[in-house]
Tab-separated table of C-alpha atoms in Angstrom:
chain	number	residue	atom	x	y	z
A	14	UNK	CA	82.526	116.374	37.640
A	15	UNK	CA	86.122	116.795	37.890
A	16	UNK	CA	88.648	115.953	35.524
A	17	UNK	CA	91.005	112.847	35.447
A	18	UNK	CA	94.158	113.470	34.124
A	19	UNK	CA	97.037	110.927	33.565
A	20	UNK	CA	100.152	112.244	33.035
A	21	UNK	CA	103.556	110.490	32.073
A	22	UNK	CA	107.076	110.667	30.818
A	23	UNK	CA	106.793	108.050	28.325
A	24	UNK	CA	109.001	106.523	25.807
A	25	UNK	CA	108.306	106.803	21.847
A	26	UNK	CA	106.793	102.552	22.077
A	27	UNK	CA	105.194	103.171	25.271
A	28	UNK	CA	107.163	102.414	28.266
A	29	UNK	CA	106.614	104.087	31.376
A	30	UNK	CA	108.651	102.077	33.268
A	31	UNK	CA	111.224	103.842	36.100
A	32	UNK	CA	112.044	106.807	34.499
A	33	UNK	CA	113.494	108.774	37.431
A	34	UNK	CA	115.978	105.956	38.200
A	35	UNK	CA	113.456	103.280	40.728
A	36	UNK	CA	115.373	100.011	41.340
A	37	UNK	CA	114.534	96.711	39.594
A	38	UNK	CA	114.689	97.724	35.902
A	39	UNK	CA	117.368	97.693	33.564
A	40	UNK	CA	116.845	101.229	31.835
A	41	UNK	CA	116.168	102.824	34.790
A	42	UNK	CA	116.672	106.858	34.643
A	43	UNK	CA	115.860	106.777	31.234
A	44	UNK	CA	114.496	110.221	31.275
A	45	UNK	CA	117.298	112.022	31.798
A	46	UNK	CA	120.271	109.489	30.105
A	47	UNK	CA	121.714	111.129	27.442
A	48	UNK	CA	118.955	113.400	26.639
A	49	UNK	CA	119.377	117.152	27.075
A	50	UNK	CA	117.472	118.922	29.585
A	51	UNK	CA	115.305	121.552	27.686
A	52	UNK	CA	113.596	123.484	30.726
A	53	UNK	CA	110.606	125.007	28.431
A	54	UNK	CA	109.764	120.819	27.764
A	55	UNK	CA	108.835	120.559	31.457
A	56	UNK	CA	106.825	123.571	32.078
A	57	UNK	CA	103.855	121.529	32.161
A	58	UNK	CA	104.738	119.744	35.345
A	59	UNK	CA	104.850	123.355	36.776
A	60	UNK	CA	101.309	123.765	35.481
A	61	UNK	CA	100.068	120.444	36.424
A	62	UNK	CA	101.024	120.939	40.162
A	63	UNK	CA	99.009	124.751	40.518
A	64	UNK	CA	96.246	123.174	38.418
A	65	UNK	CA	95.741	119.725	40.643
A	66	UNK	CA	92.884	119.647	43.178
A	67	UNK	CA	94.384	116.444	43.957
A	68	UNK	CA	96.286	113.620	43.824
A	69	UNK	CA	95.786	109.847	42.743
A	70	UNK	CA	98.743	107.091	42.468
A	71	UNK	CA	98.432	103.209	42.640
A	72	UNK	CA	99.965	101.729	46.035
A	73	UNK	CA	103.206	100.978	44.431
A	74	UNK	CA	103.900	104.638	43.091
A	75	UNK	CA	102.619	105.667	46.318
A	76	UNK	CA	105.378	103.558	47.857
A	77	UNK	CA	108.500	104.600	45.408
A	78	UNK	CA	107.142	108.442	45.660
A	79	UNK	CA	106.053	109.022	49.329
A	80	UNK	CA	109.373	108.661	51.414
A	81	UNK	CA	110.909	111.127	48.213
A	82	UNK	CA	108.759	113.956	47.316
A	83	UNK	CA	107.363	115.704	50.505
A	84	UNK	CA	110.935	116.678	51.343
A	85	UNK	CA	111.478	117.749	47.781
A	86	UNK	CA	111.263	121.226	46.713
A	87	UNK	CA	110.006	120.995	43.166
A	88	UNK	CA	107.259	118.991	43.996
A	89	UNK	CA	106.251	121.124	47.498
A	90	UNK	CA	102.238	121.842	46.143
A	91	UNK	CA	102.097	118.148	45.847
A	92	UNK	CA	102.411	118.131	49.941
A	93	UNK	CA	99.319	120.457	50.312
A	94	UNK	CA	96.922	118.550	47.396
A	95	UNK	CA	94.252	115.469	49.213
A	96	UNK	CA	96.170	112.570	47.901
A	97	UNK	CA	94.184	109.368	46.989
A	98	UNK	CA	95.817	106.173	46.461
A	99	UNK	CA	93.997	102.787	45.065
A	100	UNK	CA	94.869	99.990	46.627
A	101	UNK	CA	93.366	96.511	48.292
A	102	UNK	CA	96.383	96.086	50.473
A	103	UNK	CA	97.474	99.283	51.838
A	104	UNK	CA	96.366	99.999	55.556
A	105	UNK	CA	96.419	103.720	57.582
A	106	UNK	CA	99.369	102.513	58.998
A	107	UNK	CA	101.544	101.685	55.565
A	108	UNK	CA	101.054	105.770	54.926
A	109	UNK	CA	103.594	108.483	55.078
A	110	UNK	CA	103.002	111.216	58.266
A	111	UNK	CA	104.173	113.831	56.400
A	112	UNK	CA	102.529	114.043	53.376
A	113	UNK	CA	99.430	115.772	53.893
A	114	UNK	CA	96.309	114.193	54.139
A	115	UNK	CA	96.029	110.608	51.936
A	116	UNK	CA	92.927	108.602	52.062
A	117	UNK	CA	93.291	104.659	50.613
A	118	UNK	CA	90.804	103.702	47.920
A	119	UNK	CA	89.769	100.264	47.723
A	120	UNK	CA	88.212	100.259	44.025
A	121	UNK	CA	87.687	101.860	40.636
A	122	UNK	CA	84.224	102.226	41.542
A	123	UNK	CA	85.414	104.253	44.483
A	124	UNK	CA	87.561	106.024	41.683
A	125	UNK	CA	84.637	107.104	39.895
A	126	UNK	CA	82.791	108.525	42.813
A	127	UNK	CA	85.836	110.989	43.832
A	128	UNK	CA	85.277	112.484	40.147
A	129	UNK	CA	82.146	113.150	40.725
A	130	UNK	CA	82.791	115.479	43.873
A	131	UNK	CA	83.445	118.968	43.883
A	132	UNK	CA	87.088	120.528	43.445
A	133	UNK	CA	90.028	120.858	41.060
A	134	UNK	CA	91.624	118.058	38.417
A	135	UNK	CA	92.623	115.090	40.139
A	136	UNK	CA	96.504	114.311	38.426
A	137	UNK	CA	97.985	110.660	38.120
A	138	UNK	CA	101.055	109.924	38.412
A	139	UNK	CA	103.132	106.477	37.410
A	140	UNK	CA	101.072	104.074	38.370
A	141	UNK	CA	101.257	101.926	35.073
A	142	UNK	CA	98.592	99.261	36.349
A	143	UNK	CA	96.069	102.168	37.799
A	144	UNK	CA	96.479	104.072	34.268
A	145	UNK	CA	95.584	100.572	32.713
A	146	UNK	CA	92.485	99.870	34.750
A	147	UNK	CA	91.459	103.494	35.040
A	148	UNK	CA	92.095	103.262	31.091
A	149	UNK	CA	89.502	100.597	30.189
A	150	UNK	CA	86.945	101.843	32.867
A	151	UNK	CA	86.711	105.113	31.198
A	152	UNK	CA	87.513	106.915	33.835
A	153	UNK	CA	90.434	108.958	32.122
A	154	UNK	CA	89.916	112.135	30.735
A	155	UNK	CA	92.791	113.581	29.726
A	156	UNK	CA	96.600	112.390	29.140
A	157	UNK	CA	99.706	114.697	29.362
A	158	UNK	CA	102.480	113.432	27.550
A	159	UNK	CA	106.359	113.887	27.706
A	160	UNK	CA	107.218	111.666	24.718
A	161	UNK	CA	111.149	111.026	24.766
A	162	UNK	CA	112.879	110.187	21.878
A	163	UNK	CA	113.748	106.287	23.383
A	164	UNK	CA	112.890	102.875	22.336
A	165	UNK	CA	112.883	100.661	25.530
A	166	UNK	CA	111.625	97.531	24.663
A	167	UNK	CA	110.449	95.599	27.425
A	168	UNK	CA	108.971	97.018	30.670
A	169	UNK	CA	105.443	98.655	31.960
A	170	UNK	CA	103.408	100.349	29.129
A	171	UNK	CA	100.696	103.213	29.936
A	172	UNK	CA	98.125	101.718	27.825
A	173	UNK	CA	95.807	98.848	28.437
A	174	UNK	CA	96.897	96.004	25.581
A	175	UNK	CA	93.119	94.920	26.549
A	176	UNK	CA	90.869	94.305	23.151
A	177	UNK	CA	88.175	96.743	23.461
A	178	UNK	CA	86.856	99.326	21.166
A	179	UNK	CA	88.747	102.375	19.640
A	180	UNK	CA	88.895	105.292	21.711
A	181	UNK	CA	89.242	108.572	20.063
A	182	UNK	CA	91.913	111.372	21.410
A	183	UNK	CA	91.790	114.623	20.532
A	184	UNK	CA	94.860	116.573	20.526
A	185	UNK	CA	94.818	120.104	21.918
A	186	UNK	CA	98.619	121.051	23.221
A	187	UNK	CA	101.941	120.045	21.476
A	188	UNK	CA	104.802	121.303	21.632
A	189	UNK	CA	108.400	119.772	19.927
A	190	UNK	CA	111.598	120.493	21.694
A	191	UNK	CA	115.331	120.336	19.731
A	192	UNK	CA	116.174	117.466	22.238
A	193	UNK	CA	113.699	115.543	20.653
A	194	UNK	CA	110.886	115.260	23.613
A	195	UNK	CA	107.759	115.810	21.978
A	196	UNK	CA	104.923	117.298	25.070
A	197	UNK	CA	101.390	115.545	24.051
A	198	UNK	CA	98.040	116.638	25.555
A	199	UNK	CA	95.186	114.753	24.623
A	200	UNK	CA	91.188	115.008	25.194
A	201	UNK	CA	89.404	111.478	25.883
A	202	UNK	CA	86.832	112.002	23.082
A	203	UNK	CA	83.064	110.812	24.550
């Protein structure tokens, strides 16, 4: 079974919202606005891309990342990875050409039977409303988190506000950088 690992910059009350600067939110860019950039506090996104056997996003991450990152140079492995985005909208034709190969999901149930093929961790990125849904299926295993020292109020949380029972994390990487980004790694405890 392979590993489902949600990773996010997130801020200290749980906003995941536009961190790299998307349109249509008021704190967009929050990630880097007057917060130092400590290089050592991102190593993990180094690690995540040579660790990934693939990718997964929700259609609109899919959208805001695929005309960006296959040209970019810090995310090239990304271009190489099977990407998988969930989605009951998305055709063939709404996907990038030059993005390696992407095949379109149509539920969570589909979700769980790509973890239970053969190959490397599948990574998520953004994709607030997959993280939520993936969340309360149990379907995530792990969570890597770039806590930033930010309250942001309003905008799209990583975690499901659904009432359900407790589920236990186990914590087993942390790191805290003088910037004040704290890096979180957590265990979905089963």
């Amino acid at each position: 079974m392979r590993t489902l690992i949600s990773t996010a910059f997130i801020s200290l009350d749980g906003v995941v919202d536009s961190p790299g600067g998307e349109p249509g939110y008021r704190n967009a860019g929050w990630t880097f606005q007057d917060i130092e950039f400590v290089p050592e506090a991102f190593e993990i996104k180094g690690r995540e891309q040579e660790e990934a056997g693939a990718m997964l996003l929700g259609r609109v991450s899919y959208q805001a990342f695929s005309p960006v990152w296959p040209d970019m140079a810090d995310f090239a492995r990304y271009k190489t990875l099977p990407k998988y985005v969930v989605s009951t909208t998305l055709t063939e034709d709404d996907l990038v050409p030059n993005w390696g190969e992407t095949t379109i999901l149509r539920s969570l149930d589909e979700v769980a039977a790509l973890k239970e093929t053969e190959g490397g961790p599948i990574i998520v990125h953004g994709s607030a409303a997959l993280n939520r849904a993936l969340s309360d299926a149990g379907l995530i295993d792990r969570y890597h988190l770039l806590v930033f020292p930010v309250l942001l109020g309003a905008g799209k949380r990583l975690f499901s506000a659904t009432d359900k029972d407790a589920q236990k994390l186990k914590l087993v990487e942390y790191a805290a950088y003088d910037n004040g980004l704290q890096k979180q790694v957590f265990d979905v405890v089963r």
